[in-house]
Every structure is written in structure tokens, then in C-alpha cells.
Amino acid sequence: MSRRVVRQSKFRHVFGQPVKADQMYEDIRVSKVTWDSSFCAVNPKFVAIIVEAGGGGAFIVLPLAKTGRVDKNHPLVTGHTAPVLDIDWCPHNDNVIASASEDTTVMVWQIPDYVPVRNVTEPVVTLEGHSKRVGILAWHPTARNVLLSAGGDNLVILWNVGTGEMLLALEDLHTDLIYNVGWNRNGSLLVTTCKDKRVRVIDPRRRRVVASNFEEPIALQEMDTSNGVLLPFYDPDSSIVYLCGKGDSSIRYFEITDEAPYVHYLSTYSSKEPQRGMGFMPKRGLDVSKCEIARFFKLHERKCEPIVMTVPRKSDLFQDDLYPDTPGPEPALEADEWLAGKDAEPILISLRDGYVPVKNRELKVVKKNILDNKPPPGPRRSQSASDAGLSRPALEEVLEEIRALKETVRAHEKRIADLEHKLGQFTNGTE
């Protein structure tokens, strides 16, 4: 008689549990827009949720501790002229969040530590470069202020939020709608899924696909017949991937290993009500004293329900094996360094004593004078008349921005003339 050998894993008994009713966020009108993003973003300070809004797009930001019933007059973050499709907290500043919208723009917002009295309507910066709706956002994991956006124009754009400028535009790499985008750990490569059923690994600084159309998957996991999109969340510290089906009522989780069969089913958290979206807390926002290894924020129609994933342990001591050093809030690179070709691993922190979020750090946007552009760092080469440090697309980009600035100047001059005319009427006593 042969005995079945059970694979050893410290995560075999991970279980999920919803918080008590008074620790949920109630009376939130979660957005009904048809889009396959998570609709929720969380960090150690705030939970942000895309909500229904008349005549534009909005999302609500709540301090984590502000649980219970949300006041119907609670201030919203408004400013988009069409529905918000995606939101993402900056990994290097817990008070900065980006939003993408059907109105073709990306806006970056500074959220105060206190609850504002009225709606937040003025973004720190508005990023305009897409010609169709923008549905995907992803901050760079190690470089300060670098934000990726992808839109219905099949275009991926990388921005320097600190200057408001477009760093790179990845054109002609996708033949159809981009479904999702993810960075690798140090931000040297990104991966995309697309409606054309191809997975692409892209080197953004060289503007090219380095791998695509993989022959055979190393592992294939059959899922149920639910037709909702799967929202994947991967925790590199534990090598666990969580799959949350939108419109489904369960979270399935698997451990990933380096040896065959590579993907090992752990368990499924099941509930009665389907999820309309899901937020995933960064590791530094978890309660290490309770052996919490993941926390989800499940969106219902009118509420947000935190779900805690725990490894059962008897000891109250810090569990080193569950909590290796994890990426902290400090960036490892500046945007210009990354653009020039430098890579750096995330700066790690220990969670032994827990993590205390830092106070509000203001995002300062210093718009560059495009007429005073310095060449990028690196070996100098002789410049031809047609290539003064700028490629053809970059040159056209500069010319387009000059035209836009001239238009803005003309508009301001017209406004000044109108105001001076009004002032003249006042002084002449005609009004």
C-alpha cells in the first residue's frame, strides 16, 4: 500500500476571514461602469473606491480607521468629466493617488491626512496624451514619480509625474485593446496582456517587445466556468498568487514554486455575495502580530468588506519566515536615472516592529521648460542637423507641445484683453 506524500508548505493552512460588521465601510455607491479594473486601491493609510457620480467621474478616499457607515455628504475626489476607470496609489508616497478616466486624461492627486471639508477638485497635475479612454494605471516599483498609463488607443505612455512630462510613448507594440499591465520587481521590464490573445514582455526604454507568443505554459490550471474576469494579486514575499473573479464570490489561492508542477493549489475563500472589485493591501500595511499575510478589500454594491488572510501560529513572537524584508516607501531611483538606463532593486524594510506610515509628504510638480531641455546623461555623440538629441517622434512631440503652449498663450492674451476691456468700462462709469 503506497501512502500519498503531502507537500510541505507553511502556507498550506492559510485561511480567509471577513472582519466584523463594524469594521466594514458601509453606504458606498460603488461604480457600475463596465470596466475590468479592480475599482479599489488601498495602502497603509487609506482605502480609495471608484463610486457612482452624476455628470463626471469620482472616487472616494477614506482613512483606514474610518469604518462603519459613510456619511452621504463625505467629500469625493472629482475633476474628471467622464467615469473614472482605474485608480492606483503611489508606492513611494501614501498621500498621492493617480486616476484614469474615459475622458482620456490621467490625474494625480494629493490626499491630505485629515478629511477635507468639501470635494477635492484640483489635481496636482493632469497628464494628457491619450486619444481614447484611459483604463490602466501602474506606478513604477522603484523609480520616483514614474507612472504608466494604457488606453483604448492601444498606447502605453510613461510619465514623470514630478514634471508633468511624457517620458516614453510605446506605440505600434499592440494591435488591439490592452487588458492589463504589470512591472517586474525592479521595473526594468513590463508585461502586458492584450485582446489579440498575446502576452508581451516589453523593454520600455528600448521601446520593443523582448518576448511574446510563448510556446507552452509551464503550468496550466483549469478554473471554473465563471465568465467574469479574473483579478490576479501576487505576493512575491510568500510566492502566493490570489485569483479573485469579478462577479464571483470566491478567492482562490495558489503557491508558486521553482520546481514542477510549479503551481500548487492551497485553498479557496468562499462567501455568498459576488465581488464587484477588490483592493489588495501592500505588505507593510498588514498586522504582523496576528500572522496576517494578505488583506483584501472586497467591494459589494453598497459596501467594502475587508477580508484577512492568516497563517495559524501558536506563538505571539514575530514570525521571521512569514515576513522577509519587504519593499518600503522609499524609491531607489530618480525618474531621470531610470530613463537613462539605470536599474535598482526595491529598498527593503523590516516589519519586525510593525510599520508606521510617514506623515503627509507633498508632491511638488516642477514643469520643465521644454526650450531648455538638457540632453540625457550618457556618452555624448556628434549631432547631425536632423538628430539634435531627439528622435523623429520626440521632435514632433516637442513641436506639438510648443504649438499647444502658443495656443495657451493666445488664450491667456485674449482673456487679458477681455478683462482690460471690462476694466475700461468700469472706469468709464458705463457699468
C-alpha positions as a printed NumPy array, in Angstrom:
array([[  0.   ,   0.   ,   0.   ],
       [  1.511,   3.366,  -1.   ],
       [  0.93 ,   6.462,   1.101],
       [  0.281,   9.772,  -0.608],
       [  3.056,  12.225,   0.263],
       [  1.676,  15.607,   1.292],
       [  3.801,  18.538,   0.107],
       [  5.25 ,  20.515,   2.985],
       [  4.384,  24.218,   2.979],
       [  3.957,  26.794,   5.743],
       [  1.063,  28.22 ,   3.725],
       [ -0.992,  25.017,   3.493],
       [ -3.373,  26.167,   6.215],
       [ -3.817,  29.834,   5.228],
       [ -7.431,  30.794,   5.802],
       [ -9.518,  33.845,   4.989],
       [-11.924,  35.572,   7.339],
       [-14.097,  38.675,   6.902],
       [-13.877,  41.397,   9.55 ],
       [-16.778,  42.128,  11.892],
       [-19.647,  44.261,  10.592],
       [-18.491,  47.41 ,  12.432],
       [-15.09 ,  47.216,  10.666],
       [-16.608,  47.386,   7.173],
       [-17.22 ,  50.545,   5.134],
       [-20.978,  50.881,   4.59 ],
       [-23.194,  53.007,   2.316],
       [-20.764,  53.466,  -0.562],
       [-22.25 ,  53.716,  -4.059],
       [-19.688,  51.572,  -5.87 ],
       [-19.329,  52.418,  -9.567],
       [-21.456,  50.446, -12.029],
       [-19.297,  51.32 , -15.029],
       [-18.449,  48.364, -17.281],
       [-14.697,  48.012, -16.999],
       [-12.412,  45.224, -15.833],
       [-10.241,  47.034, -13.287],
       [-10.313,  46.418,  -9.535],
       [-12.223,  49.698,  -8.691],
       [-10.385,  49.804,  -5.337],
       [ -6.879,  50.805,  -4.198],
       [ -5.511,  50.609,  -0.647],
       [ -2.357,  51.486,   1.253],
       [ -1.425,  51.656,   4.969],
       [ -3.308,  54.986,   5.324],
       [ -6.322,  54.99 ,   3.002],
       [ -8.838,  52.968,   1.048],
       [ -9.968,  54.513,  -2.262],
       [-13.026,  53.308,  -4.181],
       [-14.423,  54.365,  -7.561],
       [-18.018,  55.484,  -6.999],
       [-21.103,  56.497,  -8.968],
       [-21.054,  60.194,  -9.824],
       [-23.505,  62.293, -11.807],
       [-22.038,  64.32 , -14.663],
       [-18.455,  63.117, -14.417],
       [-16.167,  60.694, -12.645],
       [-15.296,  60.427,  -8.956],
       [-13.772,  58.249,  -6.289],
       [-13.973,  58.347,  -2.51 ],
       [-10.954,  58.216,  -0.18 ],
       [-11.448,  57.037,   3.408],
       [ -8.866,  56.82 ,   6.197],
       [ -8.447,  53.118,   7.016],
       [ -9.735,  53.652,  10.544],
       [-12.934,  55.408,   9.37 ],
       [-15.062,  52.251,   9.294],
       [-18.815,  51.973,   9.67 ],
       [-21.442,  53.956,   7.805],
       [-20.003,  56.58 ,   5.447],
       [-21.762,  59.954,   5.542],
       [-23.659,  60.551,   2.289],
       [-22.028,  64.001,   2.102],
       [-18.5  ,  62.664,   2.558],
       [-16.187,  64.597,   0.188],
       [-15.25 ,  62.918,  -3.097],
       [-12.272,  63.346,  -5.391],
       [-13.83 ,  64.851,  -8.511],
       [-12.368,  66.509, -11.571],
       [-12.757,  64.039, -14.417],
       [-15.516,  64.849, -16.903],
       [-16.338,  61.162, -17.534],
       [-16.296,  57.984, -15.398],
       [-13.103,  57.013, -13.579],
       [-11.889,  53.592, -14.754],
       [ -8.797,  52.91 , -12.633],
       [ -7.035,  54.266,  -9.538],
       [ -3.592,  53.458,  -8.097],
       [ -1.742,  54.687,  -5.005],
       [  1.861,  55.801,  -5.448],
       [  4.109,  53.165,  -3.789],
       [  6.514,  55.891,  -2.613],
       [  4.015,  58.385,  -1.189],
       [  0.912,  57.193,   0.673],
       [ -0.817,  60.549,   0.101],
       [ -0.573,  60.5  ,  -3.703],
       [ -3.026,  58.656,  -5.946],
       [ -3.483,  58.586,  -9.718],
       [ -6.82 ,  58.216, -11.538],
       [ -7.57 ,  57.307, -15.166],
       [-10.784,  58.134, -16.958],
       [-12.958,  57.79 , -20.013],
       [-12.255,  61.494, -20.57 ],
       [ -8.796,  60.422, -21.96 ],
       [ -6.826,  62.013, -19.093],
       [ -4.822,  60.84 , -16.106],
       [ -4.94 ,  62.978, -12.964],
       [ -2.625,  62.813,  -9.962],
       [ -3.976,  63.918,  -6.582],
       [ -2.537,  64.878,  -3.202],
       [ -4.762,  63.496,  -0.427],
       [ -4.45 ,  65.242,   2.964],
       [ -4.131,  63.23 ,   6.186],
       [ -7.255,  64.978,   7.507],
       [-10.713,  64.531,   5.939],
       [-11.331,  67.593,   3.714],
       [-14.473,  69.675,   4.234],
       [-15.512,  69.684,   0.573],
       [-14.77 ,  67.741,  -2.61 ],
       [-11.173,  67.624,  -3.819],
       [-11.407,  69.092,  -7.313],
       [ -7.891,  70.261,  -8.194],
       [ -5.357,  67.582,  -9.202],
       [ -1.664,  68.252,  -8.64 ],
       [ -1.117,  67.514, -12.314],
       [ -3.207,  66.428, -15.321],
       [ -1.49 ,  64.173, -17.866],
       [ -2.809,  64.437, -21.411],
       [ -1.52 ,  62.26 , -24.229],
       [ -4.088,  59.551, -24.937],
       [ -6.674,  59.947, -27.685],
       [ -9.177,  57.454, -26.197],
       [-10.255,  56.411, -22.719],
       [ -7.514,  55.504, -20.24 ],
       [ -8.258,  52.317, -18.306],
       [ -4.964,  51.11 , -16.793],
       [ -2.5  ,  52.691, -14.357],
       [  0.666,  51.221, -12.819],
       [  3.317,  53.124, -10.849],
       [  6.949,  52.13 , -11.36 ],
       [  8.054,  49.96 ,  -8.41 ],
       [ 11.449,  51.594,  -7.76 ],
       [ 11.725,  54.947,  -9.615],
       [ 10.272,  58.085,  -8.065],
       [  7.25 ,  59.658,  -9.81 ],
       [  7.237,  57.342, -12.849],
       [  3.681,  56.37 , -13.814],
       [  2.46 ,  54.1  , -16.616],
       [ -0.897,  54.561, -18.337],
       [ -2.538,  52.471, -21.063],
       [ -5.592,  53.448, -23.081],
       [ -8.15 ,  52.404, -25.649],
       [ -5.803,  53.847, -28.285],
       [ -3.569,  50.742, -27.746],
       [ -0.901,  53.115, -26.467],
       [  1.277,  52.758, -23.35 ],
       [  2.66 ,  56.04 , -22.008],
       [  5.251,  56.54 , -19.251],
       [  5.07 ,  59.85 , -17.39 ],
       [  7.284,  61.749, -14.999],
       [  4.647,  62.977, -12.573],
       [  7.199,  65.281, -10.909],
       [  7.488,  67.368, -14.078],
       [  4.197,  66.54 , -15.798],
       [  6.047,  65.394, -18.918],
       [  5.732,  62.328, -21.104],
       [  8.878,  60.22 , -20.819],
       [  8.1  ,  57.49 , -23.349],
       [  5.24 ,  56.564, -25.676],
       [  5.142,  52.883, -26.658],
       [  3.38 ,  52.966, -29.999],
       [  2.776,  50.163, -32.527],
       [  3.511,  47.403, -29.982],
       [ -0.132,  46.328, -29.55 ],
       [ -2.593,  45.549, -32.312],
       [ -5.674,  45.574, -30.084],
       [ -7.03 ,  46.644, -26.702],
       [ -4.59 ,  46.245, -23.78 ],
       [ -6.195,  44.265, -20.942],
       [ -3.588,  44.559, -18.202],
       [ -0.043,  45.735, -17.472],
       [  2.433,  44.725, -14.769],
       [  6.031,  45.666, -13.884],
       [  8.74 ,  43.224, -12.89 ],
       [ 10.325,  43.655,  -9.443],
       [ 12.922,  46.292, -10.376],
       [ 10.923,  47.996, -13.123],
       [ 13.294,  47.136, -15.977],
       [ 10.593,  45.263, -17.904],
       [  6.821,  45.226, -18.11 ],
       [  4.329,  42.61 , -19.242],
       [  1.011,  43.169, -20.998],
       [ -1.997,  41.073, -21.912],
       [ -3.986,  42.054, -24.953],
       [ -7.253,  41.316, -26.725],
       [ -5.229,  39.708, -29.529],
       [ -4.504,  36.853, -27.03 ],
       [ -0.778,  37.603, -26.885],
       [  1.323,  38.141, -23.78 ],
       [  4.173,  40.582, -24.396],
       [  7.259,  41.235, -22.285],
       [  8.404,  44.764, -23.141],
       [ 11.629,  46.682, -22.534],
       [ 10.065,  50.167, -22.302],
       [ 13.306,  52.153, -22.595],
       [ 14.243,  50.361, -25.826],
       [ 10.612,  50.572, -26.965],
       [ 10.482,  46.948, -28.058],
       [  8.926,  43.578, -27.296],
       [ 11.599,  41.203, -25.973],
       [  9.382,  38.099, -25.65 ],
       [  5.938,  37.138, -26.958],
       [  3.786,  34.184, -28.116],
       [  5.216,  31.705, -25.658],
       [  5.045,  28.126, -26.94 ],
       [  3.666,  26.183, -23.97 ],
       [  2.784,  27.29 , -20.428],
       [  4.904,  25.632, -17.717],
       [  1.675,  25.068, -15.781],
       [ -1.997,  25.149, -16.724],
       [ -4.668,  25.477, -14.055],
       [ -8.265,  24.792, -15.014],
       [-10.702,  27.236, -13.433],
       [-14.49 ,  27.012, -13.214],
       [-16.825,  28.238, -15.939],
       [-17.465,  31.676, -14.426],
       [-17.361,  34.231, -17.233],
       [-16.18 ,  37.1  , -15.002],
       [-12.673,  38.483, -15.454],
       [-10.032,  37.213, -13.022],
       [ -8.181,  39.828, -10.951],
       [ -4.766,  38.342, -10.045],
       [ -2.794,  39.55 ,  -6.995],
       [  0.718,  38.196,  -6.442],
       [  2.68 ,  38.409,  -3.195],
       [  6.397,  37.91 ,  -4.005],
       [  7.288,  37.583,  -0.302],
       [  5.24 ,  34.384,   0.072],
       [  5.087,  33.385,  -3.629],
       [  1.307,  33.147,  -3.367],
       [ -0.989,  34.228,  -6.185],
       [ -4.6  ,  35.085,  -5.319],
       [ -7.252,  34.943,  -8.045],
       [-10.419,  36.964,  -7.473],
       [-13.132,  36.561, -10.059],
       [-15.078,  39.751, -10.736],
       [-18.732,  38.832, -10.293],
       [-17.588,  35.68 ,  -8.495],
       [-17.864,  35.135,  -4.73 ],
       [-14.563,  33.371,  -4.049],
       [-10.813,  33.96 ,  -3.789],
       [ -8.661,  31.026,  -4.907],
       [ -5.015,  30.992,  -3.924],
       [ -2.003,  29.04 ,  -5.122],
       [  1.64 ,  28.748,  -4.113],
       [  4.218,  29.177,  -6.885],
       [  7.492,  27.195,  -6.678],
       [ 10.603,  26.772,  -8.841],
       [ 10.059,  23.062,  -9.35 ],
       [  7.404,  21.125, -11.262],
       [  4.441,  21.259, -11.145],
       [  5.193,  24.942, -10.244],
       [  1.61 ,  25.851,  -9.25 ],
       [  0.165,  24.3  ,  -6.082],
       [ -3.456,  24.847,  -5.114],
       [ -3.775,  25.939,  -1.467],
       [ -7.421,  26.717,  -0.794],
       [-10.47 ,  28.815,  -1.649],
       [-12.11 ,  31.533,   0.411],
       [-15.825,  31.436,  -0.373],
       [-18.656,  33.786,   0.536],
       [-22.263,  34.284,  -0.514],
       [-22.13 ,  37.651,  -2.27 ],
       [-20.253,  38.364,  -5.514],
       [-17.407,  40.894,  -5.608],
       [-17.61 ,  43.959,  -7.849],
       [-13.981,  44.826,  -7.303],
       [-11.071,  44.145,  -4.983],
       [ -8.299,  46.06 ,  -3.225],
       [ -5.033,  44.428,  -2.088],
       [ -3.054,  45.875,   0.83 ],
       [  0.743,  46.219,   0.432],
       [  2.642,  44.002,   2.87 ],
       [  3.714,  46.968,   5.057],
       [  0.049,  47.649,   5.86 ],
       [ -0.604,  44.241,   7.463],
       [ -0.84 ,  43.283,  11.154],
       [  2.237,  41.098,  11.695],
       [  1.264,  40.397,  15.332],
       [ -1.704,  38.345,  14.041],
       [  0.263,  36.473,  11.321],
       [ -1.753,  38.287,   8.643],
       [ -0.146,  37.623,   5.237],
       [ -2.727,  39.351,   2.994],
       [ -5.733,  41.653,   3.324],
       [ -8.335,  42.145,   0.616],
       [-10.953,  44.882,   0.375],
       [-13.953,  43.294,  -1.302],
       [-16.404,  45.645,  -2.995],
       [-20.13 ,  44.871,  -2.793],
       [-22.861,  47.001,  -4.346],
       [-23.053,  49.322,  -1.31 ],
       [-20.129,  48.454,   0.933],
       [-16.458,  47.497,   1.197],
       [-15.603,  44.405,   3.252],
       [-12.008,  43.732,   4.395],
       [-11.016,  40.044,   4.292],
       [ -7.973,  38.951,   6.291],
       [ -5.747,  36.029,   5.233],
       [ -3.917,  34.446,   8.171],
       [ -1.367,  31.692,   8.764],
       [ -2.363,  29.947,  12.017],
       [  0.521,  30.071,  14.528],
       [  0.52 ,  29.475,  18.28 ],
       [  3.41 ,  31.788,  19.141],
       [  2.961,  35.546,  19.678],
       [  6.554,  36.222,  18.584],
       [  7.441,  37.821,  15.251],
       [  7.433,  35.137,  12.549],
       [ 10.609,  35.727,  10.501],
       [  9.728,  33.055,   7.961],
       [  6.383,  34.724,   7.128],
       [  7.775,  38.248,   6.856],
       [ 11.025,  38.622,   4.927],
       [ 12.152,  42.221,   4.413],
       [  9.684,  43.829,   2.029],
       [  9.66 ,  46.913,  -0.274],
       [  9.322,  50.117,   1.763],
       [  8.124,  53.579,   0.762],
       [ 11.493,  54.993,  -0.361],
       [ 12.246,  54.991,  -4.111],
       [ 15.58 ,  53.529,  -5.19 ],
       [ 15.969,  55.758,  -8.262],
       [ 15.035,  59.14 ,  -9.648],
       [ 12.979,  59.216, -12.862],
       [ 15.887,  60.61 , -14.913],
       [ 18.242,  57.877, -13.686],
       [ 15.794,  55.156, -14.712],
       [ 15.183,  56.764, -18.105],
       [ 18.965,  56.907, -18.677],
       [ 19.186,  53.124, -18.263],
       [ 19.851,  52.579, -14.561],
       [ 18.026,  49.805, -12.646],
       [ 17.789,  49.235,  -8.901],
       [ 16.082,  46.699,  -6.664],
       [ 13.422,  47.986,  -4.226],
       [ 14.7  ,  49.389,  -0.914],
       [ 13.551,  46.864,   1.666],
       [ 12.348,  47.379,   5.246],
       [ 11.825,  45.002,   8.172],
       [  8.337,  44.516,   9.582],
       [  9.627,  43.149,  12.909],
       [  8.319,  46.163,  14.846],
       [  5.388,  46.793,  12.526],
       [  5.189,  49.663,  10.039],
       [  4.193,  53.213,  10.935],
       [  3.123,  55.307,   7.899],
       [  5.029,  58.564,   7.465],
       [  3.251,  61.928,   7.615],
       [  1.914,  63.666,   4.521],
       [  4.692,  64.404,   2.031],
       [  3.758,  66.963,  -0.592],
       [  4.183,  66.06 ,  -4.251],
       [  5.812,  69.049,  -5.916],
       [  5.416,  69.281,  -9.681],
       [  8.087,  71.38 , -11.394],
       [  7.183,  71.716, -15.063],
       [ 10.273,  71.776, -17.245],
       [ 10.918,  74.471, -19.819],
       [ 10.94 ,  72.381, -22.979],
       [ 13.104,  75.004, -24.711],
       [ 15.801,  74.372, -22.1  ],
       [ 15.916,  70.586, -22.374],
       [ 19.274,  69.131, -21.375],
       [ 20.475,  66.05 , -23.271],
       [ 20.081,  62.809, -21.329],
       [ 23.108,  61.659, -19.323],
       [ 25.41 ,  59.205, -21.075],
       [ 28.178,  59.237, -23.674],
       [ 27.958,  62.236, -25.987],
       [ 27.925,  61.74 , -29.72 ],
       [ 28.139,  64.146, -32.603],
       [ 24.742,  65.513, -33.55 ],
       [ 23.545,  65.749, -37.098],
       [ 21.201,  68.505, -38.176],
       [ 18.334,  66.015, -38.249],
       [ 19.182,  64.496, -34.842],
       [ 20.   ,  67.064, -32.19 ],
       [ 19.492,  64.518, -29.42 ],
       [ 15.87 ,  63.954, -30.423],
       [ 14.291,  61.128, -32.408],
       [ 11.673,  61.984, -35.017],
       [  8.716,  61.143, -32.661],
       [ 10.373,  63.108, -29.836],
       [ 10.965,  66.077, -32.151],
       [  7.322,  66.033, -33.251],
       [  6.327,  65.788, -29.596],
       [  8.337,  68.946, -28.788],
       [  6.889,  70.819, -31.746],
       [  3.374,  69.742, -30.748],
       [  3.967,  70.958, -27.188],
       [  5.282,  74.296, -28.497],
       [  2.12 ,  74.652, -30.599],
       [ -0.023,  73.807, -27.561],
       [  1.832,  76.336, -25.407],
       [  1.39 ,  79.022, -28.043],
       [ -2.341,  78.252, -28.123],
       [ -2.442,  78.595, -24.331],
       [ -0.57 ,  81.924, -24.5  ],
       [ -3.003,  83.198, -27.147],
       [ -5.963,  82.166, -24.98 ],
       [ -4.464,  83.963, -21.975],
       [ -3.8  ,  87.09 , -24.069],
       [ -7.432,  87.07 , -25.247],
       [ -8.64 ,  86.688, -21.654],
       [ -6.406,  89.573, -20.536],
       [ -7.775,  91.766, -23.356],
       [-11.36 ,  90.905, -22.321],
       [-10.64 ,  91.758, -18.68 ],
       [ -8.919,  95.041, -19.629],
       [-11.979,  95.935, -21.736],
       [-14.256,  95.259, -18.753],
       [-11.967,  97.304, -16.517],
       [-12.193, 100.188, -19.012],
       [-15.981, 100.017, -18.905],
       [-15.941, 100.195, -15.108],
       [-13.617, 103.218, -15.061],
       [-15.724, 104.995, -17.692],
       [-18.751, 104.501, -15.455],
       [-20.699, 102.557, -18.064],
       [-21.268,  99.596, -15.728]])
